[in-house]
Amino acid sequence: CGVSGDVIRFVMEFESLDFYDAVKLLASRAGMTLPALENTGEQKQKKERNERLLKMMYEACSYYFKMLRQPEKGREARDYLNSRGITDEISKRYALGLSYDSSGLRNYLLERGYSDRDMEECGLTSDRKDSLSERIIVPIRDAMGKVVAFGGRVYKKGDERPKYKNTANTVLFDKGRTLFGANYIKDLKLSGGVKEIILVEGYMDVIALGSKGVLNAVAAMGTALTPTQARAIKRLCSSVVLSYDGDEAGKKAALRNAQILVQEGAEVKVAALPEGMDPDDVIKNYGKEEYLKFIGEAKPVPLYRLDTLESKFNLATVDGRAKYASAAVEVLRDIPDPLEREVYAALVSEKSKAGVDSLLKQAAEVKEQKQEEIVQPPIQSKEYAAKYIAARAVLKSMLEGRNIVSIKDIDEKWLPDETQKKVYRFIAERLSQGKEPKIAFIYDEIEENAELSEIIKFEEKFVSPAAEEKYLKDCAFLLANEYLSDYSKALVQSYETESDENKKKEIIK
């Protein structure tokens, strides 16, 4: 076929793996040991431990799968899936299951020789109860098809709990590296190739599209795409269409994630879905052909951004055209290829009546200015850095609905509030007002900025749920201590400069 390379390169391309995983796969098939990785007793123990936990996750998946197909216990869950157009065939394809109660999984795994420690280490149980009890279960697999985590969705009428709950990061599962559906894309590559990948927001979107025969969709494990996930997508296929919700938050998330994919060298387009509809809504209401029509009409990132800007301004007025041209310069700035930039500048010129040369000159000046503004956060000490890391950690966990540290445990005054950092207290304020804890709501009310990006992409890997709980509680204590320490110092300083004895007594109190 004209492609060159060695056996490792072949496996990397064929299995959509990075170099390290391709070598591991080949070594495993050949019965070889990788000396540099497995030449110590500790490494051997870790490998055996991971194999045991992976086997347990397979057993858990099997239990959930069988429970969904129980004639009586699984009936309500099956009816819910059928109401969403998810047939038994699709249910089997994605190995959907059911957590019927809080004790069944634990009892099942205990009978098979697994311990409570094993289950808690993989996020299956908490306080000896199923972490995803009374939910429809979605197995989350790594690129090799091994079950590494689970997602759960409520299905009973009147259930007021958050709709979705996912396994937290564990020794097996790193959501910043995992793509839901990647293993199915690999199967498609074997059976005839994949022309493009459709990137959606969540695993239920992948399943909904699969139920109508659209099988080339994947989802990141959260709204924010990581560079690692972007590289994994590009290994699967270099052509990507983003199909996010048609609301404002979905549009902003699509543009942010599109830029990450572009930086990794992917060919990226963005599909514009009807306002307020997600892929599930579109394919259920209009059918497969109409949904694929939206995908076929997807636009390159610069054109999508310009169209989005155009809808915000009245181009029939001079003022509207001027504001459109000024905003469009930001889009032109981000186009790396000079010829491509000139083509888009001509489009902007046609709509705004601004000259092409003026637009290109302005874009170059803005780009130079932006590069000068890119500086590291003003971290002057380890304590200063720790305060921001702690704030990012607790807010990210809240936005993901993990309830380890809740908004009730945090005083907004503990959080950073510098001129450029007000996003911290903004998020805390909205959560305390009862906003549903999810990342998407932020983009309805705040412009994206560097600090917001730091919060959203914040990731920390933990060896167990207990370790994660300790870390987040330590972060909360650190924020409290930092605030109280600063407050105490301010009081001492005001006491020392105060001459009124009554006021000094008040300060002491």
Coordinates of C-alpha atoms in Angstrom, one line a residue, residues 207-427:
I207 CA -24.9 5.5 22.6
A208 CA -27.8 7.4 21.2
L209 CA -26.0 7.9 17.9
G210 CA -25.0 4.2 17.9
S211 CA -28.7 3.3 18.3
K212 CA -29.4 4.9 14.9
G213 CA -26.4 3.4 13.2
V214 CA -24.0 6.3 13.6
L215 CA -21.0 4.3 15.0
N216 CA -18.1 6.7 14.5
A217 CA -18.7 8.9 17.6
V218 CA -16.5 9.2 20.7
A219 CA -16.8 11.4 23.9
A220 CA -14.3 12.9 26.3
M221 CA -15.0 12.1 29.9
G222 CA -16.1 15.6 30.6
T223 CA -16.7 18.9 28.7
A224 CA -13.1 19.9 28.7
L225 CA -10.9 18.0 26.2
T226 CA -7.3 17.4 27.3
P227 CA -4.3 17.4 24.9
T228 CA -3.8 13.7 25.6
Q229 CA -7.3 13.0 24.5
A230 CA -6.9 15.1 21.4
R231 CA -3.7 13.1 20.5
A232 CA -5.7 9.9 21.0
I233 CA -8.5 11.1 18.7
K234 CA -6.0 12.1 16.0
R235 CA -4.4 8.6 16.2
L236 CA -7.9 7.2 15.5
C237 CA -8.5 9.5 12.6
S238 CA -7.1 12.9 11.6
S239 CA -10.5 14.3 10.5
V240 CA -12.8 15.3 13.4
V241 CA -16.2 16.9 13.5
L242 CA -17.4 18.4 16.8
S243 CA -21.1 17.9 17.4
Y244 CA -21.9 19.6 20.7
D245 CA -25.2 20.9 22.2
G246 CA -26.8 23.8 20.2
D247 CA -26.9 26.1 23.2
E248 CA -24.4 28.8 24.1
A249 CA -22.4 26.7 26.5
G250 CA -22.1 23.9 23.9
K251 CA -20.9 26.4 21.3
K252 CA -18.2 27.7 23.6
A253 CA -17.1 24.3 24.6
A254 CA -16.9 23.2 20.9
L255 CA -14.7 26.1 20.0
R256 CA -12.4 25.6 23.0
N257 CA -12.0 21.9 22.3
A258 CA -11.6 22.5 18.5
Q259 CA -8.6 24.7 19.2
I260 CA -7.0 21.9 21.2
L261 CA -7.5 19.5 18.4
V262 CA -6.1 22.0 15.8
Q263 CA -3.0 22.4 18.0
E264 CA -2.5 18.6 17.8
G265 CA -2.6 18.7 14.0
A266 CA -6.1 17.4 13.4
E267 CA -8.4 18.6 10.6
V268 CA -11.3 20.0 12.5
K269 CA -14.8 21.1 11.7
V270 CA -17.7 22.1 13.9
A271 CA -21.4 21.1 13.2
A272 CA -24.1 23.7 14.1
L273 CA -27.0 21.8 15.7
P274 CA -30.4 23.6 16.2
E275 CA -30.6 25.9 19.2
G276 CA -31.1 24.0 22.4
M277 CA -30.8 20.5 20.9
D278 CA -28.1 17.9 21.5
P279 CA -27.2 15.0 19.1
D280 CA -29.6 12.7 20.9
D281 CA -32.5 15.2 20.4
V282 CA -31.6 15.7 16.7
I283 CA -31.3 12.0 15.7
K284 CA -34.4 11.0 17.7
N285 CA -36.6 13.8 16.3
Y286 CA -35.3 14.0 12.8
G287 CA -33.6 10.7 12.1
K288 CA -30.1 9.5 11.0
E289 CA -30.1 11.1 7.6
E290 CA -31.0 14.6 8.9
Y291 CA -28.4 14.4 11.6
L292 CA -25.7 13.3 9.1
K293 CA -26.8 16.3 7.0
F294 CA -25.8 18.6 9.9
I295 CA -22.4 16.7 10.1
G296 CA -21.9 17.0 6.3
E297 CA -22.5 20.8 6.6
A298 CA -20.0 21.2 9.4
K299 CA -17.6 24.1 8.9
P300 CA -13.9 24.6 9.4
V301 CA -13.1 26.2 12.8
P302 CA -12.3 29.7 11.5
L303 CA -15.5 29.8 9.4
Y304 CA -17.6 28.5 12.3
R305 CA -16.2 31.2 14.5
L306 CA -16.9 33.9 12.0
D307 CA -20.5 32.7 11.5
T308 CA -20.9 32.8 15.3
L309 CA -19.6 36.3 15.4
E310 CA -21.8 37.4 12.5
S311 CA -25.0 36.3 14.4
K312 CA -24.0 38.7 17.2
F313 CA -23.8 41.9 15.2
N314 CA -26.2 43.8 12.9
L315 CA -24.2 43.9 9.6
A316 CA -26.9 46.2 8.1
T317 CA -25.5 49.1 10.2
V318 CA -22.1 50.8 10.1
D319 CA -21.6 50.3 13.8
G320 CA -22.4 46.5 13.5
R321 CA -20.0 46.0 10.7
A322 CA -17.2 47.9 12.6
K323 CA -17.7 45.7 15.7
Y324 CA -17.9 42.6 13.6
A325 CA -14.6 43.5 11.9
S326 CA -12.9 44.2 15.2
A327 CA -14.0 40.9 16.7
A328 CA -13.1 39.0 13.5
V329 CA -9.5 40.1 13.8
E330 CA -9.2 37.7 16.8
V331 CA -10.2 34.8 14.5
L332 CA -7.7 35.9 11.8
R333 CA -5.0 36.1 14.4
D334 CA -5.4 32.4 15.3
I335 CA -5.0 31.1 11.7
P336 CA -1.4 30.0 11.3
D337 CA -1.2 29.6 7.5
P338 CA -0.7 33.1 5.8
L339 CA -2.6 32.1 2.6
E340 CA -5.5 30.7 4.6
R341 CA -5.6 33.8 6.7
E342 CA -5.8 36.0 3.6
V343 CA -8.7 34.0 2.2
Y344 CA -10.7 34.4 5.5
A345 CA -9.7 38.1 5.6
A346 CA -11.3 38.5 2.2
L347 CA -14.6 37.0 3.6
V348 CA -14.5 39.3 6.6
S349 CA -13.8 42.3 4.2
E350 CA -16.8 41.4 2.1
K351 CA -19.2 41.4 5.0
S352 CA -17.7 44.3 7.0
K353 CA -16.4 46.5 4.1
A354 CA -13.1 46.8 5.9
G355 CA -10.0 46.5 3.7
V356 CA -8.2 43.1 3.5
D357 CA -4.8 44.7 4.1
S358 CA -6.1 46.6 7.2
L359 CA -7.6 43.4 8.6
L360 CA -4.4 41.5 8.1
K361 CA -2.3 44.2 9.6
Q362 CA -4.5 44.5 12.6
A363 CA -4.5 40.7 13.1
A364 CA -0.7 40.7 13.0
E365 CA -0.6 43.5 15.6
V366 CA -3.1 41.7 17.9
K367 CA -1.1 38.5 17.6
E368 CA 2.1 40.2 18.6
Q369 CA 0.4 42.0 21.5
K370 CA -1.2 38.7 22.7
Q371 CA 2.2 37.0 22.6
E372 CA 3.7 39.7 24.8
E373 CA 0.8 39.3 27.3
I374 CA 1.3 35.6 27.7
V375 CA 3.0 35.4 31.1
Q376 CA 3.1 32.9 33.9
P377 CA 0.6 33.5 36.8
P378 CA 2.3 35.7 39.4
I379 CA 3.3 33.0 41.7
Q380 CA 5.7 34.5 44.2
S381 CA 5.9 31.7 46.7
K382 CA 5.1 28.0 47.3
E383 CA 2.2 29.1 49.6
Y384 CA 0.8 31.4 46.8
A385 CA 1.0 28.6 44.3
A386 CA -0.6 26.1 46.7
K387 CA -3.6 28.4 47.3
Y388 CA -4.5 28.4 43.6
I389 CA -3.9 24.7 43.2
A390 CA -6.1 24.0 46.2
A391 CA -8.9 26.3 44.9
R392 CA -8.8 24.7 41.4
A393 CA -8.9 21.2 43.0
V394 CA -12.0 21.8 45.2
L395 CA -13.9 23.8 42.5
K396 CA -13.2 21.2 39.8
S397 CA -14.4 18.4 42.1
M398 CA -17.6 20.3 42.8
L399 CA -18.2 21.0 39.2
E400 CA -18.0 17.3 38.5
G401 CA -20.5 16.6 41.2
R402 CA -18.2 14.4 43.3
N403 CA -19.5 15.8 46.7
I404 CA -16.3 15.0 48.6
V405 CA -16.0 18.7 49.5
S406 CA -19.3 20.6 49.0
I407 CA -19.9 24.3 48.6
K408 CA -21.3 24.2 52.2
D409 CA -17.7 23.4 53.4
I410 CA -16.2 26.4 51.7
D411 CA -16.5 30.1 52.6
E412 CA -16.3 32.2 49.4
K413 CA -13.9 34.6 51.2
W414 CA -11.3 31.8 51.3
L415 CA -11.0 31.8 47.5
P416 CA -8.7 34.0 45.4
D417 CA -10.2 37.3 44.4
E418 CA -7.5 39.2 42.5
T419 CA -8.7 41.4 39.5
Q420 CA -8.0 38.7 37.0
K421 CA -9.1 35.8 39.2
K422 CA -12.7 36.6 40.1
V423 CA -13.8 33.4 38.4
Y424 CA -13.1 31.5 41.6
R425 CA -15.7 33.3 43.7
F426 CA -18.0 33.5 40.8
I427 CA -18.2 29.7 40.5

